[in-house]
XYZ file of C-alpha atoms in Angstrom:
435
model
C 163.752 115.071 146.036
C 164.657 114.438 142.375
C 163.775 117.096 139.805
C 160.679 116.357 137.707
C 161.442 114.798 134.347
C 159.927 116.525 131.319
C 157.702 114.277 129.229
C 159.342 112.924 126.092
C 157.712 114.207 122.894
C 157.280 111.858 119.976
C 157.846 113.118 116.407
C 154.082 113.146 115.880
C 153.545 115.293 118.964
C 156.290 117.639 117.831
C 154.695 117.942 114.390
C 151.256 118.608 115.866
C 152.678 121.206 118.209
C 154.523 122.927 115.381
C 151.381 122.968 113.221
C 149.478 124.715 115.985
C 152.214 127.319 116.328
C 152.326 127.828 112.558
C 148.560 128.360 112.382
C 148.711 130.862 115.195
C 151.517 132.751 113.445
C 149.724 132.545 110.076
C 146.521 134.029 111.537
C 147.721 136.451 114.206
C 144.275 137.956 114.820
C 142.804 134.635 115.964
C 143.255 133.650 119.607
C 145.804 130.991 120.369
C 144.417 127.499 121.034
C 144.290 126.492 124.669
C 147.194 124.415 125.866
C 147.757 122.262 128.897
C 150.695 122.486 131.328
C 152.873 120.465 128.964
C 152.160 122.714 126.006
C 149.848 120.395 124.136
C 146.797 121.755 122.345
C 143.543 121.071 124.203
C 140.813 119.874 121.821
C 137.834 122.184 121.498
C 134.346 120.768 122.051
C 132.208 121.755 119.051
C 129.154 119.447 119.161
C 127.453 116.503 120.849
C 125.742 113.811 118.805
C 123.691 110.755 119.695
C 122.307 107.798 117.757
C 119.660 110.009 116.168
C 122.080 112.693 114.946
C 123.155 116.137 116.145
C 122.058 116.902 119.733
C 123.642 120.319 120.316
C 126.563 122.545 119.332
C 128.928 124.818 121.316
C 129.949 128.418 120.728
C 133.487 129.814 120.939
C 133.108 130.195 124.700
C 132.088 126.569 125.190
C 128.428 127.305 125.919
C 125.916 124.767 124.552
C 123.572 125.882 121.779
C 120.471 123.703 121.719
C 118.761 123.205 118.339
C 115.534 125.076 117.749
C 112.277 123.213 118.320
C 110.502 122.835 114.976
C 107.677 120.735 113.617
C 110.239 118.447 112.043
C 112.135 117.971 115.292
C 108.881 117.188 117.150
C 107.921 114.615 114.544
C 111.413 113.098 114.758
C 111.146 112.863 118.553
C 107.850 111.008 118.232
C 109.280 108.676 115.576
C 112.255 107.905 117.829
C 109.818 106.334 120.301
C 108.836 103.693 117.737
C 111.983 103.292 115.628
C 115.355 101.765 116.594
C 118.061 104.185 117.716
C 120.119 105.385 114.789
C 117.404 104.583 112.235
C 117.859 104.085 109.292
C 121.595 103.361 109.597
C 121.107 100.627 112.209
C 118.654 98.534 110.159
C 118.675 96.995 106.695
C 117.313 98.862 103.690
C 114.184 96.679 103.464
C 113.086 97.386 107.051
C 111.002 100.478 106.262
C 108.903 98.914 103.504
C 108.255 95.823 105.597
C 107.158 97.809 108.658
C 104.777 100.011 106.653
C 102.954 97.049 105.136
C 103.136 95.105 108.400
C 101.427 97.978 110.230
C 98.673 98.156 107.605
C 98.003 94.422 107.816
C 97.892 94.565 111.613
C 95.333 97.399 111.436
C 92.957 95.496 109.154
C 93.466 92.308 111.157
C 92.454 94.120 114.381
C 89.125 95.205 112.878
C 88.420 91.749 111.462
C 89.322 90.278 114.860
C 86.610 92.320 116.569
C 83.987 90.984 114.166
C 85.124 87.414 114.826
C 85.270 88.019 118.605
C 81.642 89.080 118.586
C 80.771 85.920 116.673
C 82.718 83.783 119.164
C 80.809 85.278 122.089
C 77.574 84.486 120.289
C 78.865 80.975 119.702
C 79.587 80.612 123.406
C 75.959 81.509 124.111
C 76.161 85.166 125.114
C 72.619 86.537 124.865
C 71.065 83.062 124.807
C 69.032 82.254 127.921
C 69.339 78.513 127.221
C 73.148 78.582 127.472
C 75.085 78.190 130.720
C 78.342 79.702 131.877
C 79.711 76.227 132.667
C 79.202 75.065 129.081
C 80.970 78.163 127.795
C 83.917 77.558 130.146
C 84.211 73.903 129.102
C 84.077 74.899 125.453
C 86.846 77.425 126.066
C 88.970 74.796 127.820
C 88.485 72.354 124.938
C 89.441 75.041 122.417
C 92.566 75.983 124.370
C 93.616 72.344 124.864
C 93.380 71.468 121.171
C 95.249 74.639 120.269
C 98.127 73.899 122.627
C 98.468 70.326 121.408
C 98.581 71.642 117.848
C 101.326 74.064 118.912
C 103.502 71.210 120.178
C 103.003 69.087 117.064
C 103.601 71.939 114.630
C 106.786 73.038 116.399
C 108.071 69.457 116.324
C 107.476 68.814 112.632
C 108.110 72.283 111.176
C 110.292 74.090 113.711
C 113.554 73.425 111.840
C 112.146 74.748 108.554
C 110.760 78.052 109.836
C 114.033 80.012 109.844
C 115.184 79.025 106.325
C 111.661 79.575 104.970
C 110.693 82.483 107.243
C 108.975 84.442 104.451
C 106.749 81.482 103.591
C 105.841 80.769 107.227
C 105.251 84.458 107.976
C 102.649 84.609 105.215
C 101.260 81.187 106.098
C 100.634 82.412 109.651
C 98.216 85.065 108.414
C 96.457 82.657 106.063
C 95.665 80.252 108.883
C 94.762 83.161 111.181
C 92.244 84.487 108.654
C 90.861 80.960 108.256
C 90.327 80.907 112.023
C 88.452 84.225 111.793
C 86.101 82.780 109.187
C 85.424 79.728 111.381
C 84.653 82.067 114.289
C 82.161 84.031 112.212
C 80.588 80.800 110.965
C 80.218 79.195 114.407
C 77.000 80.967 115.631
C 75.045 79.585 112.662
C 76.029 75.951 113.336
C 74.382 73.304 115.542
C 76.080 72.414 118.809
C 78.525 69.671 117.748
C 79.566 71.286 114.443
C 79.968 74.505 116.424
C 82.348 72.773 118.841
C 84.359 71.408 115.915
C 84.490 74.831 114.255
C 85.616 76.617 117.436
C 88.242 73.958 118.171
C 89.436 74.179 114.568
C 89.731 77.939 114.941
C 91.753 77.429 118.121
C 94.101 75.041 116.317
C 94.599 77.432 113.406
C 95.188 80.355 115.734
C 97.774 78.335 117.649
C 99.560 77.470 114.388
C 99.550 81.168 113.546
C 101.185 81.962 116.878
C 104.022 79.472 116.408
C 104.602 80.111 112.715
C 104.255 83.888 112.868
C 106.226 84.327 116.082
C 109.169 82.193 114.992
C 109.263 83.691 111.492
C 109.087 87.198 112.909
C 112.065 86.473 115.170
C 114.068 85.371 112.137
C 113.051 88.490 110.202
C 114.030 90.705 113.142
C 117.477 89.097 113.214
C 117.741 89.881 109.497
C 116.779 93.552 109.976
C 119.132 94.224 112.927
C 122.577 95.436 111.817
C 124.397 96.732 114.896
C 123.573 94.127 117.524
C 120.292 95.914 118.253
C 118.016 92.888 117.957
C 116.504 93.304 121.432
C 115.752 96.986 120.889
C 114.323 96.303 117.438
C 111.935 93.718 118.893
C 110.949 96.117 121.670
C 110.237 98.948 119.221
C 108.320 96.532 116.992
C 106.153 95.697 119.990
C 105.517 99.421 120.526
C 104.470 99.805 116.911
C 102.110 96.839 117.151
C 100.592 98.225 120.348
C 99.750 101.576 118.757
C 98.386 99.963 115.584
C 96.282 97.526 117.619
C 94.882 100.370 119.729
C 93.958 102.325 116.604
C 92.421 99.197 115.095
C 90.393 98.555 118.238
C 89.217 102.187 118.323
C 88.088 102.118 114.704
C 86.763 98.568 115.049
C 84.685 99.399 118.120
C 82.828 102.012 116.090
C 82.772 99.715 113.087
C 81.028 96.791 114.810
C 78.214 99.070 116.008
C 77.077 99.632 112.431
C 77.823 96.225 110.883
C 75.013 93.791 111.654
C 73.383 90.976 109.778
C 74.998 87.936 108.213
C 75.405 89.440 104.758
C 77.063 92.626 106.011
C 79.377 90.754 108.388
C 80.502 88.289 105.739
C 80.970 90.998 103.125
C 83.131 93.129 105.406
C 85.065 90.083 106.580
C 85.968 89.255 102.979
C 87.062 92.853 102.321
C 89.155 93.070 105.488
C 90.780 89.663 104.923
C 91.676 90.545 101.321
C 93.292 93.795 102.505
C 95.043 91.908 105.296
C 96.499 89.235 103.021
C 97.495 91.696 100.292
C 99.374 93.993 102.690
C 100.999 90.990 104.343
C 102.070 89.632 100.964
C 103.605 93.001 100.074
C 105.400 93.076 103.422
C 106.907 89.630 102.955
C 107.925 90.190 99.329
C 109.729 93.408 100.288
C 112.174 91.472 102.486
C 115.565 90.771 100.891
C 116.962 87.794 102.784
C 120.712 87.192 102.530
C 120.680 83.504 103.466
C 120.551 80.891 100.722
C 117.625 78.540 101.196
C 116.495 76.030 98.580
C 114.430 78.415 96.455
C 116.946 81.273 96.499
C 119.748 78.850 95.662
C 117.778 77.566 92.660
C 117.193 81.117 91.400
C 120.843 82.052 91.983
C 122.383 78.989 90.331
C 120.004 79.096 87.351
C 121.152 82.656 86.693
C 124.845 81.822 87.196
C 124.965 78.630 85.162
C 122.355 79.862 82.692
C 122.403 82.570 80.026
C 122.927 85.435 82.518
C 126.289 84.088 83.744
C 126.168 86.381 86.774
C 125.694 86.232 90.539
C 122.445 87.948 91.495
C 122.241 90.251 94.511
C 119.767 89.555 97.353
C 117.387 92.256 96.083
C 117.399 90.745 92.574
C 116.679 87.271 93.926
C 113.922 88.645 96.191
C 112.174 90.079 93.128
C 112.004 86.565 91.612
C 111.025 84.664 94.764
C 107.678 82.911 95.082
C 106.124 83.014 98.541
C 103.647 80.134 98.388
C 104.878 78.207 95.343
C 108.275 76.712 94.659
C 110.484 77.476 91.680
C 109.818 74.910 88.883
C 112.216 71.990 88.885
C 114.829 71.763 86.175
C 113.703 69.443 83.406
C 117.077 67.779 82.912
C 117.503 66.513 86.446
C 115.935 66.592 89.878
C 117.417 68.920 92.504
C 119.368 67.189 95.225
C 117.621 66.137 98.421
C 119.328 65.975 101.790
C 119.032 62.772 103.785
C 116.191 62.966 106.302
C 116.738 59.768 108.331
C 119.819 58.127 109.803
C 118.696 54.827 108.274
C 119.136 56.345 104.794
C 122.883 55.771 105.240
C 122.327 52.174 104.139
C 121.986 53.531 100.590
C 125.681 54.500 100.540
C 127.822 52.009 98.635
C 131.551 51.491 99.005
C 132.110 53.034 95.569
C 130.311 56.174 96.754
C 132.543 56.453 99.816
C 135.635 56.030 97.660
C 134.450 58.602 95.114
C 133.817 61.282 97.744
C 136.584 60.366 100.200
C 138.221 63.793 99.756
C 134.940 65.723 100.061
C 132.844 66.687 103.065
C 129.759 65.064 101.569
C 128.603 61.968 99.710
C 126.051 62.016 96.885
C 124.088 58.852 96.184
C 121.887 58.505 93.090
C 118.830 56.241 93.254
C 118.879 54.653 89.820
C 115.693 52.662 90.361
C 113.620 55.845 90.510
C 112.411 57.881 87.543
C 113.676 60.542 87.419
C 116.952 59.912 89.245
C 116.940 61.433 92.744
C 120.357 62.433 94.159
C 120.491 61.985 97.941
C 123.044 64.154 99.766
C 124.800 62.993 102.941
C 126.906 65.593 104.738
C 129.923 64.574 106.790
C 130.598 65.470 110.399
C 132.658 68.651 109.939
C 130.845 70.048 106.901
C 130.293 73.814 106.758
C 127.646 75.903 105.006
C 129.897 76.200 101.946
C 130.208 72.417 101.776
C 126.418 72.124 101.980
C 125.961 74.559 99.092
C 128.654 72.848 97.063
C 127.058 69.437 97.627
C 123.650 70.699 96.546
C 125.080 72.344 93.390
C 126.986 69.201 92.443
C 123.954 66.989 93.054
C 121.668 69.266 91.032
C 123.972 70.388 88.224
C 126.894 67.957 88.322
C 129.308 70.910 88.564
C 132.100 71.944 90.890
C 132.471 75.535 92.045
C 135.704 77.513 92.260
C 137.078 80.286 94.462
C 135.761 82.912 92.047
C 132.196 81.690 92.600
C 132.444 81.998 96.388
C 134.165 85.383 96.181
C 131.404 86.727 93.938
C 128.768 85.360 96.306
C 130.363 87.163 99.236
C 130.808 90.406 97.297
C 127.149 90.309 96.266
C 126.172 90.361 99.955
C 125.148 86.747 100.565
C 125.453 85.140 103.992
C 127.708 82.097 103.642
C 127.751 81.241 107.343
C 124.077 80.351 107.946
C 122.888 76.966 106.699
C 119.424 77.521 105.222
C 119.361 74.619 102.764
C 118.624 71.854 105.250
C 115.085 72.240 106.557
C 114.845 68.898 108.343
C 117.081 66.914 110.653
C 120.772 67.541 109.937
C 122.088 64.026 109.269
C 125.889 63.829 109.534
C 128.213 60.963 108.667
C 131.066 60.102 111.027
C 133.898 58.311 109.242
C 137.017 56.620 110.552
C 140.141 55.865 108.526
C 141.804 52.529 109.333
C 145.020 51.327 107.793
C 145.037 47.620 107.007
């Protein structure tokens, strides 16, 4: 049987081994570090950490020392149930402000929803001896049917625009939801046919809220998640909403017992809706999106090509964003518009194709319109950078350089997600033929 071969030591291992020996000789009263059979130092376990921070430490004998239970640690354990693991390092900096305002708006919306639910039941004939259960069921079916048809139509016409304009659609969802609440409260005072129209209208608005709010919230969650924790973030957001809804229902159940009469109901509805919209507006404006949609691109380029001569950060652009109104158009020219239909390609002339043969886009100007409207056609292999470049050239008549894109990236902007095109992405497929 051959003799065992001693393991070969690398220079690094030799240096580490010598350092350990030197430390032991330098401090003779300290015990020597534990070594394995080959003479290597065995690492000492000093602590265990998890996503939330320090879990426990170990003494010199290797025994675990659990942290003391304090009020702060109990509060942190409760917060861990509702916040993503590793918070706040695993989410963006604007997550906390958004969630605080989002929780407040959900609380006020829950109370207002109870008032409207009571009105809906009255509209369905609860408490009226002349009403029948069959009529109430048919009215419910009609309301649900109109709402689901509205869901399909809204998703078809606006689905592509929700992600680029998620802040707008998130706020729009609550506006239409509050409008539905007002129609619910109004319905008991209406005759039969106007009541049917009001309840169906409320169903349509509530369905639009579901599509718009749900899709926009998914986009915002993707923005907040930093470490691939999107699923957990959505799950914890659902836990937060559940607790807030339960609190709202508890307070609202006591609230509706004391609020009676048309004047009192309408007055409290107005107060609750104002609180709901204000907190929702604050939640949306606190978000600092990193994608460049039309409005953020206008703000960014006006600052860069204007007197400021600087690339704004996402938080600076967020402070200047308008949620329900667009940034005013430049007076000297109209911002470029992307082609919406494949048939628009007939507007491209041969001179346009020759002018932009080396680019990944073609810009066509409609001279018969006042003011001139540049139409942008993107080519088959165009990237997000090409889309931004095309829009800047169509709007300002300028070319960008490598410095511009480097400053955009350093400022924290997402140059991979196309948020400028909110409709159908029309692409040109070209073929080069030698005569």
